[in-house]
Structures are given as structure tokens and as C-alpha cells.
Amino acid sequence: MSKQHDFTATLKWTGNQGSGTSNYRAYTRDWTLQSQGKPAIACSNDPLLGGNAALYNPEDMLIAALSSCHMLWFLHLASDAGIIVHSYEDTPIGTGESLPDGTGRFIRVKLRPKIGLSPNSDRALADEVHGRIHNHCFIARSVNFPVTVTATYFDVTSPD
């Protein structure tokens, strides 16, 4: 039997500059994101849509959620498989499309982790672990576009 879990957050629009949404340029697309007991994150819309480029936007957060979920499952499954990971860094890239009617969507995300492994680690097994993660990652299982992984590995001769 499945169990359901609730995840909550509080979003508060901070972009009212005195006249609300009286016209499209009268307000900013800024808001704060907060979950109970955690620090607030200042956010905005994508700069292509009038947002503040210095703040996180929903698209940033979506690719970060996919990447971090993948990383956490990789660490777990690698540990179970006897693969010793010393470092993990990803620079994911999400590709979106904008349609003439103004709507848009992600069409793919590519994860590109660079992973430091103990010397003589089984890199083929590490790649196989990446291939199993989509079956586990809550975020990847929830999106309707392909998420691919191109991992690179390097040897770490001493723990950091």
C-alpha cells in the first residue's frame, strides 16, 4: 500500500511597488520562498519574462531539484554497490521552448555530473547506477520530459 506525503512551502509576492498589478510594468516578479524552519530564498521570474536575473527563478529551481535528487540517489546507490564517491558536482542544463502564444515548457534536462571516485572504482558500474536512478528519484519520476545523464569520473587519491 502506498503512503502519501505532503510537502509545503510559503510563497509571498514582494513585487507590489505601490499600485499592484495596475499595469504589466507596475510591479516586479519578485517573491520569497520559505519552508517552515528554513531560511527564505529571494526569487523572481526568468529574465526573459521580466524577472530579476540576480535571483533564483522557477526554472533554476526545477533543474536544481532534478540534479540534487539524482545526486542523493547516486550517493545512496553507489554506497550500496561499494563505489566510494569522494566528490560530486553537477552543472545541469535544461532546455525549454517558448511557443508563439507565449506558453512554454521544458523539453529536456541533461545532468552532467563530475564525480571523484576512489582509484580503481568500477566506472561501468557507476554508469549503471546512474541508469537506475530514474526509477527512484521522486522529482525525475514526476516530470514529463526526458532527463539524461552524461557523467564524467576522475580518481581521487586521498580523501578531501
Coordinates of N, CA and C in Angstrom, one line a residue:
M1 N 0.8 -1.2 0.0 CA 0.0 0.0 0.0 C 0.9 1.2 0.0
S2 N 0.6 2.2 -0.8 CA 1.4 3.4 -0.9 C 1.1 4.4 0.3
K3 N 2.0 5.2 0.6 CA 1.9 6.2 1.6 C 2.0 7.6 0.9
Q4 N 1.2 8.5 1.3 CA 1.2 9.9 0.7 C 2.0 10.8 1.7
H5 N 2.7 11.7 1.1 CA 3.5 12.7 1.9 C 3.1 14.1 1.4
D6 N 3.0 15.0 2.3 CA 2.7 16.4 2.0 C 4.0 17.2 2.1
F7 N 4.2 18.0 1.1 CA 5.4 18.9 1.1 C 4.8 20.3 1.1
T8 N 5.3 21.2 1.9 CA 4.7 22.5 2.0 C 5.8 23.6 1.8
A9 N 5.3 24.8 1.4 CA 6.2 25.9 1.2 C 5.3 27.1 1.3
T10 N 5.9 28.3 1.6 CA 5.1 29.5 1.6 C 5.8 30.5 0.6
L11 N 5.0 30.9 -0.3 CA 5.5 31.9 -1.3 C 4.8 33.2 -1.0
K12 N 5.5 34.3 -1.0 CA 5.0 35.6 -0.7 C 5.5 36.6 -1.8
W13 N 4.6 37.1 -2.6 CA 4.9 38.0 -3.6 C 5.4 39.3 -3.0
T14 N 6.5 39.8 -3.4 CA 7.1 41.1 -2.8 C 7.2 42.2 -3.8
G15 N 6.6 42.0 -5.0 CA 6.8 42.9 -6.1 C 5.8 44.0 -6.2
N16 N 4.9 44.2 -5.3 CA 4.0 45.4 -5.3 C 4.8 46.7 -5.1
Q17 N 4.8 47.5 -6.1 CA 5.5 48.8 -6.0 C 4.6 50.0 -5.7
G18 N 3.5 49.7 -5.2 CA 2.5 50.7 -4.8 C 1.2 50.7 -5.5
S19 N 1.2 50.2 -6.7 CA -0.1 50.2 -7.4 C -0.5 48.8 -7.9
G20 N 0.1 47.8 -7.2 CA -0.3 46.4 -7.5 C 0.0 46.1 -9.0
T21 N -1.0 45.4 -9.5 CA -0.9 45.0 -10.9 C -1.7 45.9 -11.8
S22 N -1.7 47.2 -11.5 CA -2.4 48.1 -12.3 C -2.1 48.1 -13.8
N23 N -0.8 47.8 -14.1 CA -0.4 47.5 -15.5 C 0.8 46.6 -15.4
Y24 N 1.1 46.0 -16.6 CA 2.2 45.0 -16.6 C 3.5 45.5 -16.1
R25 N 3.9 46.7 -16.3 CA 5.2 47.2 -15.8 C 5.1 47.8 -14.4
A26 N 4.0 47.8 -13.8 CA 3.8 48.5 -12.5 C 4.3 47.6 -11.3
Y27 N 4.7 46.4 -11.6 CA 5.1 45.5 -10.5 C 6.3 44.7 -10.9
T28 N 7.0 44.2 -9.9 CA 8.1 43.3 -10.2 C 7.6 41.8 -10.0
R29 N 8.4 40.9 -10.5 CA 8.1 39.5 -10.5 C 8.8 38.8 -9.3
D30 N 9.2 39.6 -8.3 CA 9.9 39.1 -7.2 C 9.0 38.5 -6.1
W31 N 9.5 37.4 -5.4 CA 8.8 36.8 -4.3 C 9.8 36.2 -3.4
T32 N 9.4 35.7 -2.2 CA 10.2 34.9 -1.3 C 9.6 33.5 -1.2
L33 N 10.5 32.6 -1.1 CA 10.1 31.2 -0.9 C 10.6 30.8 0.4
Q34 N 9.8 30.1 1.2 CA 10.2 29.7 2.5 C 9.5 28.4 2.9
S35 N 10.2 27.6 3.6 CA 9.5 26.4 4.2 C 9.8 26.5 5.7
Q36 N 8.9 26.0 6.5 CA 9.0 26.2 8.0 C 10.3 25.7 8.5
G37 N 10.9 26.6 9.3 CA 12.2 26.4 9.9 C 13.4 26.5 9.0
K38 N 13.2 27.0 7.8 CA 14.3 27.2 6.8 C 14.4 28.6 6.4
P39 N 15.6 29.0 6.0 CA 15.8 30.4 5.6 C 15.0 30.7 4.3
A40 N 14.5 32.0 4.2 CA 13.8 32.4 3.0 C 14.8 32.5 1.8
I41 N 14.3 32.3 0.6 CA 15.1 32.4 -0.6 C 14.4 33.5 -1.4
A42 N 15.1 34.5 -1.9 CA 14.6 35.5 -2.7 C 14.5 35.0 -4.1
C43 N 13.4 35.2 -4.8 CA 13.2 34.6 -6.1 C 12.6 35.7 -7.0
S44 N 12.6 35.4 -8.3 CA 12.0 36.2 -9.3 C 11.6 35.4 -10.5
N45 N 11.1 36.0 -11.5 CA 10.8 35.3 -12.8 C 12.1 35.2 -13.6
D46 N 12.0 34.4 -14.6 CA 13.1 34.3 -15.6 C 13.3 35.7 -16.2
P47 N 14.5 36.2 -16.4 CA 14.8 37.5 -17.0 C 14.1 37.6 -18.4
L48 N 13.9 36.6 -19.1 CA 13.2 36.6 -20.4 C 11.8 37.1 -20.2
L49 N 11.3 36.9 -19.0 CA 9.9 37.2 -18.7 C 9.8 38.4 -17.8
G50 N 10.8 39.2 -17.7 CA 10.8 40.4 -16.9 C 11.3 40.3 -15.5
G51 N 11.9 39.2 -15.2 CA 12.4 38.9 -13.9 C 13.8 39.4 -13.6
N52 N 14.2 39.3 -12.4 CA 15.5 39.8 -11.9 C 16.5 38.7 -12.1
A53 N 17.5 38.9 -12.9 CA 18.5 37.9 -13.3 C 19.3 37.5 -12.1
A54 N 19.4 38.3 -11.0 CA 20.2 38.0 -9.9 C 19.5 37.1 -8.9
L55 N 18.3 36.7 -9.1 CA 17.5 35.9 -8.2 C 17.2 34.5 -8.8
Y56 N 17.0 33.5 -8.0 CA 16.6 32.2 -8.5 C 15.2 32.3 -9.1
N57 N 14.9 31.6 -10.2 CA 13.6 31.6 -10.8 C 13.1 30.1 -10.8
P58 N 11.8 29.9 -11.1 CA 11.3 28.5 -11.1 C 12.1 27.5 -11.9
E59 N 12.6 28.0 -13.1 CA 13.3 27.1 -13.9 C 14.7 26.7 -13.3
D60 N 15.3 27.6 -12.6 CA 16.6 27.3 -11.9 C 16.3 26.2 -10.8
M61 N 15.2 26.4 -10.1 CA 14.8 25.5 -9.0 C 14.4 24.2 -9.5
L62 N 13.8 24.1 -10.7 CA 13.4 22.8 -11.2 C 14.7 22.0 -11.6
I63 N 15.6 22.6 -12.3 CA 16.8 21.8 -12.7 C 17.6 21.5 -11.5
A64 N 17.6 22.4 -10.5 CA 18.4 22.1 -9.3 C 17.7 21.0 -8.5
A65 N 16.4 20.9 -8.5 CA 15.7 19.8 -7.8 C 16.0 18.5 -8.5
L66 N 16.0 18.5 -9.8 CA 16.3 17.2 -10.6 C 17.8 16.8 -10.3
S67 N 18.7 17.7 -10.3 CA 20.1 17.4 -10.1 C 20.4 17.0 -8.7
S68 N 19.8 17.6 -7.7 CA 20.1 17.2 -6.3 C 19.4 15.9 -6.0
C69 N 18.2 15.6 -6.5 CA 17.6 14.3 -6.3 C 18.4 13.2 -6.9
H70 N 18.9 13.5 -8.1 CA 19.8 12.5 -8.8 C 21.0 12.2 -8.0
M71 N 21.7 13.3 -7.5 CA 22.9 13.2 -6.8 C 22.7 12.4 -5.5
L72 N 21.6 12.7 -4.8 CA 21.4 12.0 -3.5 C 21.1 10.5 -3.7
W73 N 20.4 10.1 -4.8 CA 20.2 8.7 -5.1 C 21.5 8.1 -5.6
F74 N 22.3 8.8 -6.4 CA 23.6 8.2 -6.8 C 24.4 7.9 -5.6
L75 N 24.5 8.8 -4.7 CA 25.4 8.6 -3.5 C 24.8 7.4 -2.7
H76 N 23.5 7.2 -2.6 CA 22.9 6.1 -1.9 C 23.2 4.8 -2.6
L77 N 22.9 4.8 -3.9 CA 23.1 3.5 -4.6 C 24.5 3.2 -4.9
A78 N 25.4 4.2 -5.0 CA 26.8 3.9 -5.2 C 27.3 3.3 -3.9
S79 N 26.9 3.8 -2.7 CA 27.4 3.3 -1.5 C 26.9 1.8 -1.3
D80 N 25.7 1.5 -1.7 CA 25.2 0.2 -1.7 C 26.0 -0.8 -2.6
A81 N 26.5 -0.2 -3.7 CA 27.2 -1.0 -4.7 C 28.7 -1.1 -4.4
G82 N 29.1 -0.4 -3.3 CA 30.6 -0.5 -2.9 C 31.4 0.5 -3.7
I83 N 30.8 1.5 -4.3 CA 31.5 2.5 -5.1 C 31.8 3.7 -4.1
I84 N 33.0 4.0 -3.9 CA 33.4 5.1 -3.0 C 33.5 6.4 -3.7
V85 N 32.5 7.3 -3.4 CA 32.5 8.6 -4.0 C 33.1 9.7 -3.1
H86 N 34.0 10.5 -3.6 CA 34.7 11.5 -2.7 C 34.1 12.9 -3.1
S87 N 33.7 13.1 -4.3 CA 33.1 14.4 -4.7 C 32.1 14.2 -5.8
Y88 N 31.2 15.2 -5.8 CA 30.2 15.2 -6.9 C 29.8 16.7 -7.1
E89 N 29.9 17.0 -8.4 CA 29.5 18.4 -8.8 C 28.8 18.3 -10.1
D90 N 27.6 19.0 -10.2 CA 26.8 18.9 -11.4 C 26.6 20.3 -12.0
T91 N 26.5 20.4 -13.3 CA 26.1 21.6 -14.0 C 25.0 21.3 -14.9
P92 N 23.8 21.1 -14.4 CA 22.7 20.6 -15.3 C 22.3 21.7 -16.3
I93 N 21.8 21.3 -17.4 CA 21.3 22.2 -18.4 C 19.9 21.8 -18.8
G94 N 18.9 22.7 -18.6 CA 17.6 22.5 -19.0 C 17.3 23.2 -20.3
T95 N 16.6 22.6 -21.2 CA 16.3 23.2 -22.5 C 14.8 23.4 -22.5
G96 N 14.4 24.7 -22.7 CA 13.0 25.0 -22.7 C 12.6 25.5 -24.1
E97 N 11.3 25.5 -24.4 CA 10.9 26.1 -25.6 C 9.7 27.0 -25.3
S98 N 9.7 28.1 -26.1 CA 8.7 29.1 -26.0 C 7.9 29.1 -27.3
L99 N 6.6 29.0 -27.1 CA 5.7 29.0 -28.3 C 5.2 30.3 -28.6
P100 N 4.7 30.5 -29.9 CA 4.2 31.8 -30.3 C 3.1 32.4 -29.4
D101 N 2.3 31.6 -28.8 CA 1.2 32.1 -27.9 C 1.7 32.5 -26.5
G102 N 3.0 32.4 -26.3 CA 3.6 32.8 -25.0 C 3.7 31.7 -24.0
T103 N 3.2 30.5 -24.3 CA 3.4 29.4 -23.4 C 4.8 28.8 -23.6
G104 N 5.2 28.0 -22.6 CA 6.5 27.4 -22.7 C 6.5 26.1 -21.9
R105 N 7.6 25.4 -22.0 CA 7.8 24.2 -21.2 C 9.2 23.7 -21.4
F106 N 9.7 22.9 -20.5 CA 10.9 22.2 -20.6 C 10.7 21.1 -21.6
I107 N 11.7 20.9 -22.5 CA 11.7 19.7 -23.4 C 12.7 18.7 -23.0
R108 N 13.7 19.0 -22.2 CA 14.7 18.1 -21.8 C 15.6 18.7 -20.7
V109 N 16.2 17.9 -19.9 CA 17.2 18.3 -19.0 C 18.3 17.3 -19.1
K110 N 19.6 17.8 -19.1 CA 20.7 17.0 -19.2 C 21.5 17.2 -17.9
L111 N 21.8 16.2 -17.1 CA 22.6 16.3 -16.0 C 24.1 15.9 -16.4
R112 N 25.0 16.7 -15.9 CA 26.4 16.5 -16.3 C 27.4 16.4 -15.1
P113 N 27.1 15.4 -14.2 CA 28.0 15.4 -13.0 C 29.4 15.0 -13.3
K114 N 30.3 15.6 -12.5 CA 31.7 15.3 -12.5 C 31.9 14.7 -11.1
I115 N 32.4 13.4 -11.1 CA 32.4 12.6 -9.9 C 33.8 12.1 -9.6
G116 N 34.2 12.4 -8.4 CA 35.5 11.9 -7.9 C 35.3 10.6 -7.2
L117 N 36.0 9.5 -7.7 CA 35.9 8.2 -7.2 C 37.2 7.7 -6.7
S118 N 37.2 6.7 -5.8 CA 38.4 6.1 -5.3 C 39.1 5.4 -6.5
P119 N 40.4 5.4 -6.6 CA 41.1 4.8 -7.7 C 40.6 3.3 -7.9
N120 N 40.6 2.9 -9.1 CA 40.2 1.5 -9.5 C 38.7 1.3 -9.3
S121 N 37.9 2.3 -9.1 CA 36.5 2.1 -9.0 C 35.9 1.6 -10.3
D122 N 34.9 0.9 -10.2 CA 34.2 0.3 -11.4 C 33.3 1.4 -12.0
R123 N 33.9 2.1 -13.1 CA 33.1 3.2 -13.7 C 31.9 2.7 -14.5
A124 N 32.0 1.5 -15.0 CA 30.9 0.9 -15.7 C 29.7 0.6 -14.8
L125 N 30.1 0.2 -13.6 CA 29.0 0.0 -12.5 C 28.5 1.4 -12.1
A126 N 29.3 2.4 -12.0 CA 28.8 3.7 -11.7 C 27.8 4.2 -12.7
D127 N 28.2 4.0 -14.0 CA 27.2 4.4 -15.1 C 25.9 3.6 -15.0
E128 N 26.0 2.3 -14.6 CA 24.8 1.5 -14.4 C 23.9 2.0 -13.3
V129 N 24.6 2.5 -12.2 CA 23.9 3.1 -11.1 C 23.1 4.3 -11.6
H130 N 23.7 5.2 -12.4 CA 23.0 6.3 -13.0 C 21.8 5.9 -13.7
G131 N 21.9 4.8 -14.4 CA 20.8 4.3 -15.2 C 19.6 3.9 -14.4
R132 N 19.8 3.5 -13.1 CA 18.7 3.1 -12.3 C 18.1 4.2 -11.5
I133 N 18.7 5.3 -11.4 CA 18.2 6.4 -10.5 C 16.8 6.9 -10.9
H134 N 16.5 7.0 -12.2 CA 15.2 7.5 -12.7 C 14.1 6.7 -12.1
N135 N 14.3 5.4 -11.7 CA 13.3 4.6 -11.1 C 13.1 5.0 -9.7
H136 N 14.0 5.7 -9.1 CA 13.9 6.1 -7.6 C 13.6 7.5 -7.4
C137 N 14.2 8.4 -8.1 CA 14.2 9.8 -7.9 C 12.7 10.4 -8.0
F138 N 12.2 10.9 -6.9 CA 10.9 11.4 -6.8 C 10.7 12.5 -7.8
I139 N 11.6 13.4 -8.0 CA 11.5 14.5 -8.9 C 11.5 14.0 -10.4
A140 N 12.5 13.2 -10.7 CA 12.6 12.7 -12.1 C 11.4 11.9 -12.5
R141 N 10.8 11.2 -11.5 CA 9.6 10.4 -11.8 C 8.4 11.2 -12.0
S142 N 8.5 12.5 -11.7 CA 7.3 13.4 -11.7 C 7.3 14.3 -12.9
V143 N 8.3 14.4 -13.7 CA 8.4 15.3 -14.8 C 8.0 14.6 -16.1
N144 N 7.5 15.3 -17.1 CA 7.1 14.7 -18.3 C 8.0 15.0 -19.5
F145 N 9.3 15.2 -19.2 CA 10.3 15.4 -20.3 C 11.5 14.5 -19.9
P146 N 12.3 14.2 -20.9 CA 13.4 13.3 -20.7 C 14.5 14.0 -19.8
V147 N 15.1 13.2 -18.9 CA 16.2 13.6 -18.1 C 17.4 12.6 -18.5
T148 N 18.4 13.1 -19.0 CA 19.6 12.3 -19.4 C 20.8 12.6 -18.5
V149 N 21.7 11.7 -18.5 CA 22.9 11.9 -17.6 C 24.1 11.6 -18.5
T150 N 25.1 12.5 -18.4 CA 26.4 12.2 -19.0 C 27.4 12.5 -17.9
A151 N 27.8 11.5 -17.3 CA 28.7 11.6 -16.1 C 30.2 11.4 -16.6
T152 N 31.1 12.2 -15.9 CA 32.5 12.0 -16.1 C 33.1 11.7 -14.7
Y153 N 34.1 10.9 -14.7 CA 34.7 10.5 -13.5 C 36.2 10.8 -13.4
F154 N 36.7 11.0 -12.2 CA 38.1 11.2 -12.1 C 38.5 10.5 -10.7
D155 N 39.8 10.1 -10.7 CA 40.3 9.4 -9.5 C 40.6 10.4 -8.4
V156 N 40.3 10.1 -7.2 CA 40.7 10.9 -6.0 C 41.6 10.0 -5.2
T157 N 42.9 10.4 -5.1 CA 43.9 9.5 -4.5 C 43.9 9.6 -3.0
S158 N 43.4 10.8 -2.5 CA 43.3 10.8 -1.0 C 42.0 11.6 -0.7
P159 N 41.3 11.1 0.5 CA 40.1 11.8 0.9 C 40.3 13.3 1.1
D160 N 39.2 14.1 0.8 CA 39.3 15.5 1.0 C 39.2 16.0 2.4

